[in-house]
PDB file of C-alpha atoms and ligand atoms in Angstrom:
ATOM      1  CA  MET G 880      86.590 101.240  82.377  1.00 94.00           C
ATOM      2  CA  ASN G 881      89.465  99.705  80.374  1.00 97.00           C
ATOM      3  CA  ILE G 882      93.043  99.894  81.631  1.00 98.00           C
ATOM      4  CA  ILE G 883      96.520  98.649  80.800  1.00 98.00           C
ATOM      5  CA  LEU G 884      99.040  97.538  83.432  1.00 98.00           C
ATOM      6  CA  LEU G 885     102.468  98.264  81.984  1.00 98.00           C
ATOM      7  CA  GLY G 886     105.818  97.227  83.406  1.00 98.00           C
ATOM      8  CA  PRO G 887     108.754  94.837  83.047  1.00 98.00           C
ATOM      9  CA  PRO G 888     108.543  91.128  83.926  1.00 98.00           C
ATOM     10  CA  GLY G 889     107.976  90.821  87.673  1.00 98.00           C
ATOM     11  CA  ALA G 890     106.700  94.389  88.130  1.00 98.00           C
ATOM     12  CA  GLY G 891     103.542  93.052  89.778  1.00 98.00           C
ATOM     13  CA  LYS G 892     101.045  93.339  86.911  1.00 98.00           C
ATOM     14  CA  GLY G 893      99.413  89.953  87.480  1.00 97.00           C
ATOM     15  CA  THR G 894      99.224  90.442  91.254  1.00 98.00           C
ATOM     16  CA  GLN G 895      97.485  93.806  90.891  1.00 98.00           C
ATOM     17  CA  ALA G 896      95.218  92.607  88.075  1.00 97.00           C
ATOM     18  CA  LYS G 897      93.879  89.817  90.305  1.00 96.00           C
ATOM     19  CA  LEU G 898      93.138  92.309  93.097  1.00 96.00           C
ATOM     20  CA  LEU G 899      91.221  94.545  90.656  1.00 97.00           C
ATOM     21  CA  VAL G 900      89.214  91.575  89.410  1.00 95.00           C
ATOM     22  CA  ASP G 901      88.167  90.788  92.994  1.00 94.00           C
ATOM     23  CA  GLU G 902      87.486  94.394  94.001  1.00 95.00           C
ATOM     24  CA  ARG G 903      85.887  95.797  90.860  1.00 95.00           C
ATOM     25  CA  GLY G 904      84.617  92.854  88.851  1.00 94.00           C
ATOM     26  CA  MET G 905      86.852  93.758  85.942  1.00 96.00           C
ATOM     27  CA  THR G 906      88.061  91.130  83.449  1.00 96.00           C
ATOM     28  CA  GLN G 907      91.794  90.347  83.330  1.00 96.00           C
ATOM     29  CA  LEU G 908      93.211  89.700  79.876  1.00 97.00           C
ATOM     30  CA  SER G 909      96.746  88.345  80.245  1.00 97.00           C
ATOM     31  CA  THR G 910      98.349  87.389  76.941  1.00 97.00           C
ATOM     32  CA  GLY G 911     101.045  85.546  78.945  1.00 96.00           C
ATOM     33  CA  ASP G 912      98.351  83.349  80.556  1.00 95.00           C
ATOM     34  CA  MET G 913      96.632  82.799  77.204  1.00 95.00           C
ATOM     35  CA  LEU G 914      99.924  81.808  75.577  1.00 95.00           C
ATOM     36  CA  ARG G 915     100.792  79.435  78.446  1.00 93.00           C
ATOM     37  CA  GLU G 916      97.373  77.829  77.970  1.00 92.00           C
ATOM     38  CA  ALA G 917      98.081  77.423  74.260  1.00 92.00           C
ATOM     39  CA  LYS G 918     101.504  76.010  75.153  1.00 90.00           C
ATOM     40  CA  SER G 919     100.041  73.274  77.336  1.00 88.00           C
ATOM     41  CA  SER G 920      97.165  72.487  74.959  1.00 88.00           C
ATOM     42  CA  GLY G 921      99.497  70.691  72.548  1.00 86.00           C
ATOM     43  CA  THR G 922      98.179  72.582  69.497  1.00 88.00           C
ATOM     44  CA  GLU G 923     100.462  73.570  66.637  1.00 87.00           C
ATOM     45  CA  MET G 924     100.356  77.195  67.740  1.00 85.00           C
ATOM     46  CA  GLY G 925     101.272  76.033  71.237  1.00 90.00           C
ATOM     47  CA  HIS G 926     104.401  74.267  70.013  1.00 90.00           C
ATOM     48  CA  ARG G 927     105.424  77.284  67.992  1.00 89.00           C
ATOM     49  CA  VAL G 928     105.129  79.740  70.880  1.00 94.00           C
ATOM     50  CA  ALA G 929     106.635  77.481  73.575  1.00 94.00           C
ATOM     51  CA  GLU G 930     110.189  77.775  72.312  1.00 92.00           C
ATOM     52  CA  VAL G 931     109.980  81.518  71.810  1.00 95.00           C
ATOM     53  CA  MET G 932     108.567  82.049  75.299  1.00 95.00           C
ATOM     54  CA  ASN G 933     111.111  79.814  76.995  1.00 92.00           C
ATOM     55  CA  ARG G 934     113.882  81.835  75.383  1.00 93.00           C
ATOM     56  CA  GLY G 935     112.333  85.007  76.788  1.00 95.00           C
ATOM     57  CA  GLU G 936     111.551  86.530  73.410  1.00 96.00           C
ATOM     58  CA  LEU G 937     108.274  88.044  72.260  1.00 98.00           C
ATOM     59  CA  VAL G 938     105.869  86.003  70.152  1.00 97.00           C
ATOM     60  CA  THR G 939     104.577  87.662  66.981  1.00 97.00           C
ATOM     61  CA  ASP G 940     102.206  90.612  67.076  1.00 98.00           C
ATOM     62  CA  GLU G 941      99.817  88.711  64.827  1.00 97.00           C
ATOM     63  CA  ILE G 942      99.352  85.879  67.349  1.00 95.00           C
ATOM     64  CA  VAL G 943      98.756  88.044  70.423  1.00 97.00           C
ATOM     65  CA  ILE G 944      96.520  90.533  68.611  1.00 98.00           C
ATOM     66  CA  GLY G 945      94.444  87.568  67.419  1.00 96.00           C
ATOM     67  CA  LEU G 946      94.138  86.256  70.992  1.00 95.00           C
ATOM     68  CA  ILE G 947      92.980  89.635  72.293  1.00 97.00           C
ATOM     69  CA  GLU G 948      90.573  90.176  69.412  1.00 96.00           C
ATOM     70  CA  GLU G 949      88.737  86.944  70.277  1.00 94.00           C
ATOM     71  CA  LYS G 950      88.272  88.057  73.888  1.00 95.00           C
ATOM     72  CA  LEU G 951      86.912  91.518  73.142  1.00 93.00           C
ATOM     73  CA  ASP G 952      83.724  90.046  71.716  1.00 86.00           C
ATOM     74  CA  ALA G 953      82.767  88.341  74.988  1.00 81.00           C
ATOM     75  CA  PRO G 954      80.776  90.183  77.686  1.00 74.00           C
ATOM     76  CA  HIS G 955      83.162  91.804  80.125  1.00 75.00           C
ATOM     77  CA  GLY G 956      81.263  93.322  83.049  1.00 79.00           C
ATOM     78  CA  ASN G 957      83.133  96.280  84.396  1.00 92.00           C
ATOM     79  CA  GLY G 958      85.835  96.544  81.752  1.00 95.00           C
ATOM     80  CA  PHE G 959      89.134  94.996  80.806  1.00 97.00           C
ATOM     81  CA  ILE G 960      92.526  94.966  82.496  1.00 98.00           C
ATOM     82  CA  PHE G 961      95.148  94.387  79.822  1.00 98.00           C
ATOM     83  CA  ASP G 962      98.030  92.624  81.589  1.00 98.00           C
ATOM     84  CA  GLY G 963     101.183  92.110  79.517  1.00 98.00           C
ATOM     85  CA  PHE G 964      99.529  93.487  76.388  1.00 98.00           C
ATOM     86  CA  PRO G 965     100.349  95.583  74.403  1.00 98.00           C
ATOM     87  CA  ARG G 966     104.110  94.981  74.335  1.00 98.00           C
ATOM     88  CA  THR G 967     104.981  96.670  71.017  1.00 98.00           C
ATOM     89  CA  LEU G 968     103.884  99.850  69.251  1.00 98.00           C
ATOM     90  CA  ALA G 969     102.129  97.739  66.606  1.00 98.00           C
ATOM     91  CA  GLN G 970     100.142  95.993  69.363  1.00 98.00           C
ATOM     92  CA  ALA G 971      99.273  99.349  70.930  1.00 98.00           C
ATOM     93  CA  ASP G 972      97.946 100.684  67.613  1.00 98.00           C
ATOM     94  CA  ALA G 973      95.989  97.471  67.067  1.00 98.00           C
ATOM     95  CA  LEU G 974      94.451  97.667  70.533  1.00 98.00           C
ATOM     96  CA  GLY G 975      93.307 101.247  69.940  1.00 97.00           C
ATOM     97  CA  ALA G 976      91.664 100.216  66.675  1.00 97.00           C
ATOM     98  CA  LEU G 977      90.032  97.107  68.189  1.00 97.00           C
ATOM     99  CA  LEU G 978      88.591  99.035  71.106  1.00 96.00           C
ATOM    100  CA  ALA G 979      87.257 101.742  68.790  1.00 95.00           C
ATOM    101  CA  ARG G 980      85.586  99.068  66.666  1.00 94.00           C
ATOM    102  CA  HIS G 981      83.846  97.817  69.818  1.00 92.00           C
ATOM    103  CA  GLY G 982      82.748 101.355  70.737  1.00 92.00           C
ATOM    104  CA  GLN G 983      85.235 101.427  73.627  1.00 93.00           C
ATOM    105  CA  HIS G 984      88.326 103.320  74.655  1.00 94.00           C
ATOM    106  CA  LEU G 985      91.215 103.171  77.109  1.00 97.00           C
ATOM    107  CA  ASP G 986      90.738 105.031  80.381  1.00 97.00           C
ATOM    108  CA  ALA G 987      94.206 104.698  81.896  1.00 98.00           C
ATOM    109  CA  VAL G 988      97.606 103.132  81.341  1.00 98.00           C
ATOM    110  CA  ILE G 989      99.280 102.422  84.651  1.00 98.00           C
ATOM    111  CA  GLU G 990     103.040 102.188  84.520  1.00 98.00           C
ATOM    112  CA  MET G 991     104.463 100.172  87.414  1.00 98.00           C
ATOM    113  CA  GLN G 992     107.923 101.578  88.085  1.00 98.00           C
ATOM    114  CA  VAL G 993     110.485  99.181  89.557  1.00 97.00           C
ATOM    115  CA  ASP G 994     114.263  98.792  89.765  1.00 95.00           C
ATOM    116  CA  ASP G 995     115.707  96.026  87.629  1.00 94.00           C
ATOM    117  CA  ALA G 996     117.669  94.807  90.648  1.00 93.00           C
ATOM    118  CA  ALA G 997     114.418  93.839  92.406  1.00 95.00           C
ATOM    119  CA  LEU G 998     113.161  91.814  89.456  1.00 97.00           C
ATOM    120  CA  VAL G 999     115.588  88.905  89.698  1.00 96.00           C
ATOM    121  CA  GLU G1000     114.451  88.055  93.198  1.00 96.00           C
ATOM    122  CA  ARG G1001     110.790  88.570  92.361  1.00 97.00           C
ATOM    123  CA  VAL G1002     110.829  86.417  89.265  1.00 97.00           C
ATOM    124  CA  THR G1003     113.027  83.578  90.532  1.00 97.00           C
ATOM    125  CA  GLY G1004     110.874  83.258  93.680  1.00 97.00           C
ATOM    126  CA  ARG G1005     107.525  83.365  91.862  1.00 98.00           C
ATOM    127  CA  TYR G1006     105.080  80.453  91.861  1.00 98.00           C
ATOM    128  CA  THR G1007     101.373  80.306  91.029  1.00 97.00           C
ATOM    129  CA  CYS G1008      98.339  78.162  91.755  1.00 97.00           C
ATOM    130  CA  ALA G1009      97.766  75.781  88.843  1.00 95.00           C
ATOM    131  CA  ASN G1010      94.017  75.983  89.402  1.00 94.00           C
ATOM    132  CA  CYS G1011      93.192  79.695  89.839  1.00 92.00           C
ATOM    133  CA  GLY G1012      96.413  81.495  88.901  1.00 92.00           C
ATOM    134  CA  ALA G1013      96.891  83.183  92.302  1.00 95.00           C
ATOM    135  CA  VAL G1014     100.436  84.577  92.438  1.00 96.00           C
ATOM    136  CA  TYR G1015     102.852  83.799  95.298  1.00 98.00           C
ATOM    137  CA  HIS G1016     106.494  84.342  96.192  1.00 98.00           C
ATOM    138  CA  ASP G1017     108.845  82.090  98.195  1.00 97.00           C
ATOM    139  CA  ARG G1018     109.949  84.851 100.545  1.00 96.00           C
ATOM    140  CA  ILE G1019     107.694  87.884 100.051  1.00 95.00           C
ATOM    141  CA  LYS G1020     104.281  86.267  99.711  1.00 96.00           C
ATOM    142  CA  PRO G1021     104.259  82.543 100.524  1.00 98.00           C
ATOM    143  CA  ALA G1022     100.956  80.655 100.673  1.00 98.00           C
ATOM    144  CA  ALA G1023      99.671  80.592 104.289  1.00 98.00           C
ATOM    145  CA  THR G1024      99.937  76.791 104.330  1.00 98.00           C
ATOM    146  CA  ALA G1025     102.824  75.588 102.182  1.00 96.00           C
ATOM    147  CA  GLY G1026     101.548  74.002  98.976  1.00 96.00           C
ATOM    148  CA  VAL G1027      97.899  75.021  99.497  1.00 98.00           C
ATOM    149  CA  CYS G1028      96.378  77.947  97.591  1.00 98.00           C
ATOM    150  CA  ASP G1029      94.985  80.655  99.921  1.00 97.00           C
ATOM    151  CA  ALA G1030      92.419  81.640  97.311  1.00 95.00           C
ATOM    152  CA  CYS G1031      90.960  78.308  96.148  1.00 96.00           C
ATOM    153  CA  GLY G1032      92.457  75.546  98.316  1.00 98.00           C
ATOM    154  CA  ALA G1033      94.020  73.690  95.382  1.00 98.00           C
ATOM    155  CA  THR G1034      97.283  71.872  96.107  1.00 98.00           C
ATOM    156  CA  GLN G1035      99.175  72.142  92.847  1.00 97.00           C
ATOM    157  CA  MET G1036     101.584  75.033  92.548  1.00 98.00           C
ATOM    158  CA  VAL G1037     103.573  75.690  89.378  1.00 97.00           C
ATOM    159  CA  ARG G1038     106.710  77.568  88.390  1.00 97.00           C
ATOM    160  CA  ARG G1039     107.222  79.025  84.936  1.00 95.00           C
ATOM    161  CA  ALA G1040     109.894  77.659  82.595  1.00 92.00           C
ATOM    162  CA  ASP G1041     111.000  81.230  81.816  1.00 95.00           C
ATOM    163  CA  ASP G1042     111.359  82.375  85.439  1.00 96.00           C
ATOM    164  CA  THR G1043     115.123  81.829  85.441  1.00 95.00           C
ATOM    165  CA  GLU G1044     117.817  84.470  85.715  1.00 95.00           C
ATOM    166  CA  ASP G1045     118.969  83.873  82.124  1.00 94.00           C
ATOM    167  CA  ALA G1046     115.514  84.058  80.561  1.00 95.00           C
ATOM    168  CA  LEU G1047     114.762  87.139  82.669  1.00 96.00           C
ATOM    169  CA  LYS G1048     117.782  88.936  81.162  1.00 96.00           C
ATOM    170  CA  GLN G1049     116.431  88.280  77.684  1.00 96.00           C
ATOM    171  CA  ARG G1050     112.910  89.335  78.709  1.00 97.00           C
ATOM    172  CA  LEU G1051     114.254  92.592  80.140  1.00 97.00           C
ATOM    173  CA  MET G1052     116.135  93.255  76.903  1.00 97.00           C
ATOM    174  CA  GLU G1053     112.909  92.747  74.962  1.00 98.00           C
ATOM    175  CA  TYR G1054     111.127  95.060  77.378  1.00 98.00           C
ATOM    176  CA  TYR G1055     113.594  97.904  76.902  1.00 97.00           C
ATOM    177  CA  LYS G1056     113.844  97.491  73.137  1.00 98.00           C
ATOM    178  CA  LYS G1057     110.206  96.953  72.269  1.00 98.00           C
ATOM    179  CA  THR G1058     107.861  97.698  75.183  1.00 98.00           C
ATOM    180  CA  SER G1059     109.287 100.703  77.044  1.00 98.00           C
ATOM    181  CA  PRO G1060     108.548 103.037  74.060  1.00 98.00           C
ATOM    182  CA  LEU G1061     104.889 102.558  74.996  1.00 98.00           C
ATOM    183  CA  ILE G1062     105.466 104.774  78.037  1.00 98.00           C
ATOM    184  CA  GLY G1063     106.095 107.760  75.758  1.00 98.00           C
ATOM    185  CA  TYR G1064     103.338 106.669  73.391  1.00 98.00           C
ATOM    186  CA  TYR G1065     100.674 106.686  76.113  1.00 98.00           C
ATOM    187  CA  TYR G1066     102.078 109.794  77.756  1.00 98.00           C
ATOM    188  CA  ALA G1067     101.570 111.598  74.448  1.00 98.00           C
ATOM    189  CA  LYS G1068      97.994 110.331  74.370  1.00 96.00           C
ATOM    190  CA  GLY G1069      97.421 111.758  77.844  1.00 96.00           C
ATOM    191  CA  ALA G1070      96.610 108.338  79.290  1.00 97.00           C
ATOM    192  CA  LEU G1071      99.740 107.576  81.340  1.00 98.00           C
ATOM    193  CA  TYR G1072      99.830 107.289  85.153  1.00 98.00           C
ATOM    194  CA  SER G1073     102.847 106.004  87.055  1.00 98.00           C
ATOM    195  CA  VAL G1074     102.910 104.224  90.403  1.00 98.00           C
ATOM    196  CA  ASP G1075     105.806 103.047  92.566  1.00 98.00           C
ATOM    197  CA  GLY G1076     105.869  99.295  91.980  1.00 98.00           C
ATOM    198  CA  LEU G1077     108.596  98.788  94.581  1.00 98.00           C
ATOM    199  CA  ALA G1078     106.218  99.513  97.446  1.00 98.00           C
ATOM    200  CA  GLU G1079     104.391  96.730  99.287  1.00 97.00           C
ATOM    201  CA  ILE G1080     101.576  95.010  97.404  1.00 97.00           C
ATOM    202  CA  GLY G1081      98.860  96.762  99.451  1.00 98.00           C
ATOM    203  CA  ILE G1082     100.450 100.196  98.955  1.00 98.00           C
ATOM    204  CA  VAL G1083     100.720  99.656  95.206  1.00 98.00           C
ATOM    205  CA  SER G1084      97.085  98.654  94.990  1.00 98.00           C
ATOM    206  CA  ALA G1085      96.032 101.734  96.980  1.00 98.00           C
ATOM    207  CA  ALA G1086      97.982 103.908  94.511  1.00 98.00           C
ATOM    208  CA  ILE G1087      96.255 102.214  91.568  1.00 98.00           C
ATOM    209  CA  ARG G1088      92.860 102.620  93.214  1.00 98.00           C
ATOM    210  CA  LYS G1089      93.553 106.329  93.591  1.00 97.00           C
ATOM    211  CA  VAL G1090      94.330 106.664  89.881  1.00 97.00           C
ATOM    212  CA  LEU G1091      91.217 104.763  88.839  1.00 97.00           C
ATOM    213  CA  ASP G1092      88.949 106.722  91.142  1.00 95.00           C
ATOM    214  CA  LYS G1093      89.951 110.007  89.563  1.00 91.00           C
ATOM    215  CA  THR G1094      89.798 108.944  85.908  1.00 88.00           C
TER     216      THR G1094
HETATM  217  P1  ADP Y1823     105.661  88.622  82.748  1.00 63.71           P
HETATM  218  O1  ADP Y1823     104.646  88.230  83.793  1.00 63.71           O
HETATM  219  O2  ADP Y1823     107.026  88.204  83.131  1.00 63.71           O
HETATM  220  O3  ADP Y1823     105.580  90.063  82.357  1.00 63.71           O
HETATM  221  P2  ADP Y1823     104.013  87.328  80.759  1.00 63.71           P
HETATM  222  O4  ADP Y1823     103.378  86.208  81.472  1.00 63.71           O
HETATM  223  O5  ADP Y1823     103.195  88.532  80.492  1.00 63.71           O
HETATM  224  O6  ADP Y1823     105.374  87.741  81.469  1.00 63.71           O
HETATM  225  O7  ADP Y1823     104.584  86.811  79.370  1.00 63.71           O
HETATM  226  C1  ADP Y1823     105.392  85.659  79.281  1.00 63.71           C
HETATM  227  C2  ADP Y1823     105.920  85.495  77.851  1.00 63.71           C
HETATM  228  O8  ADP Y1823     104.812  85.369  76.940  1.00 63.71           O
HETATM  229  C3  ADP Y1823     106.718  86.686  77.306  1.00 63.71           C
HETATM  230  O9  ADP Y1823     108.081  86.623  77.668  1.00 63.71           O
HETATM  231  C4  ADP Y1823     106.510  86.507  75.791  1.00 63.71           C
HETATM  232  O10 ADP Y1823     107.309  85.460  75.286  1.00 63.71           O
HETATM  233  C5  ADP Y1823     105.065  86.061  75.727  1.00 63.71           C
HETATM  234  N1  ADP Y1823     104.122  87.200  75.641  1.00 63.71           N
HETATM  235  C6  ADP Y1823     103.177  87.549  76.558  1.00 63.71           C
HETATM  236  N2  ADP Y1823     102.477  88.621  76.155  1.00 63.71           N
HETATM  237  C7  ADP Y1823     102.999  88.979  74.954  1.00 63.71           C
HETATM  238  C8  ADP Y1823     102.730  90.035  74.023  1.00 63.71           C
HETATM  239  N3  ADP Y1823     101.768  90.944  74.269  1.00 63.71           N
HETATM  240  N4  ADP Y1823     103.478  90.096  72.898  1.00 63.71           N
HETATM  241  C9  ADP Y1823     104.433  89.182  72.637  1.00 63.71           C
HETATM  242  N5  ADP Y1823     104.753  88.174  73.454  1.00 63.71           N
HETATM  243  C10 ADP Y1823     104.048  88.060  74.621  1.00 63.71           C
HETATM  244  P1  ADP Y1824     104.183  90.417  86.563  1.00 63.71           P
HETATM  245  O1  ADP Y1824     102.797  89.938  86.245  1.00 63.71           O
HETATM  246  O2  ADP Y1824     104.362  91.885  86.309  1.00 63.71           O
HETATM  247  O3  ADP Y1824     105.249  89.602  85.883  1.00 63.71           O
HETATM  248  P2  ADP Y1824     103.695  89.302  89.252  1.00 63.71           P
HETATM  249  O4  ADP Y1824     102.456  89.965  89.726  1.00 63.71           O
HETATM  250  O5  ADP Y1824     103.597  87.899  88.777  1.00 63.71           O
HETATM  251  O6  ADP Y1824     104.420  90.241  88.136  1.00 63.71           O
HETATM  252  O7  ADP Y1824     104.783  89.420  90.440  1.00 63.71           O
HETATM  253  C1  ADP Y1824     106.086  88.845  90.325  1.00 63.71           C
HETATM  254  C2  ADP Y1824     106.504  88.283  91.670  1.00 63.71           C
HETATM  255  O8  ADP Y1824     106.722  89.367  92.589  1.00 63.71           O
HETATM  256  C3  ADP Y1824     105.462  87.379  92.332  1.00 63.71           C
HETATM  257  O9  ADP Y1824     106.115  86.309  92.995  1.00 63.71           O
HETATM  258  C4  ADP Y1824     104.725  88.290  93.323  1.00 63.71           C
HETATM  259  O10 ADP Y1824     104.272  87.574  94.473  1.00 63.71           O
HETATM  260  C5  ADP Y1824     105.816  89.294  93.701  1.00 63.71           C
HETATM  261  N1  ADP Y1824     105.285  90.660  93.890  1.00 63.71           N
HETATM  262  C6  ADP Y1824     104.252  91.253  93.228  1.00 63.71           C
HETATM  263  N2  ADP Y1824     104.071  92.528  93.658  1.00 63.71           N
HETATM  264  C7  ADP Y1824     105.016  92.762  94.623  1.00 63.71           C
HETATM  265  C8  ADP Y1824     105.354  93.880  95.436  1.00 63.71           C
HETATM  266  N3  ADP Y1824     104.685  95.042  95.355  1.00 63.71           N
HETATM  267  N4  ADP Y1824     106.393  93.740  96.307  1.00 63.71           N
HETATM  268  C9  ADP Y1824     107.066  92.574  96.376  1.00 63.71           C
HETATM  269  N5  ADP Y1824     106.801  91.480  95.637  1.00 63.71           N
HETATM  270  C10 ADP Y1824     105.792  91.554  94.758  1.00 63.71           C
HETATM  271 ZN1   ZN Y1825      94.202  78.759  93.656  1.00 63.71          ZN
END
């Protein structure tokens, strides 16, 4: 089963993707994570994308499609969770073509509906484990022991350079201009399911489970 988690920055895509990986053995493909890896690897591509990301703009379709294409060749167990990809209509078309070439298709696109007002608090309070990527929040979901990852015990937590109020505004603008048309695109394909992303993490994951169990 291959699914897309769709929603603005801070909607909870990464949080839910990690839960699905644990529960269903699916493979999370986060272009944001891949780009942050490239950013810290010191490669030429990394330098090029760092500035764009820090400004809150989208990197080129060519780069992210290339990143995804590489991953589709690897064995993937119980299917892929596309997290933060596709973000443009061109990426959505490319994903359809890539999956078809691999004899695969999309089973569901899950739109996580949230109010913009909630996103500022979510994004500015976000931090993650540098080792395993577990996602936390200062107020809503702090690590049980401050500074220690609940999932893997590592003691280095990181905050993203683009998790500021200013960069979030730009990221939201990009979302509405370039990504939100995908809601109509996947609705027309009969693949769209919407869940209330404002609910508690456990309630959201139950809603997603319900969608996946009936598709
Ligand atoms: P969020 O968790 O806030 O939704 P991501 O971690 O998915 O953000 O992405 C962080 C940044 O990486 C984006 O603001 C953008 O610059 C870049 N990025 C990630 N995925 C894509 C994509 N599919 N297309 C273009 N740029 C992307
Ligand atoms: P995305 O990948 O869509 O950018 P994340 O999963 O990283 O979003 O979540 C953004 C922040 O909001 C994190 O700090 C996370 O702990 C928190 N969060 C995620 N889901 C919820 C939820 N349902 N209710 C409240 N906070 C949440
Ligand atoms: Zn960890």
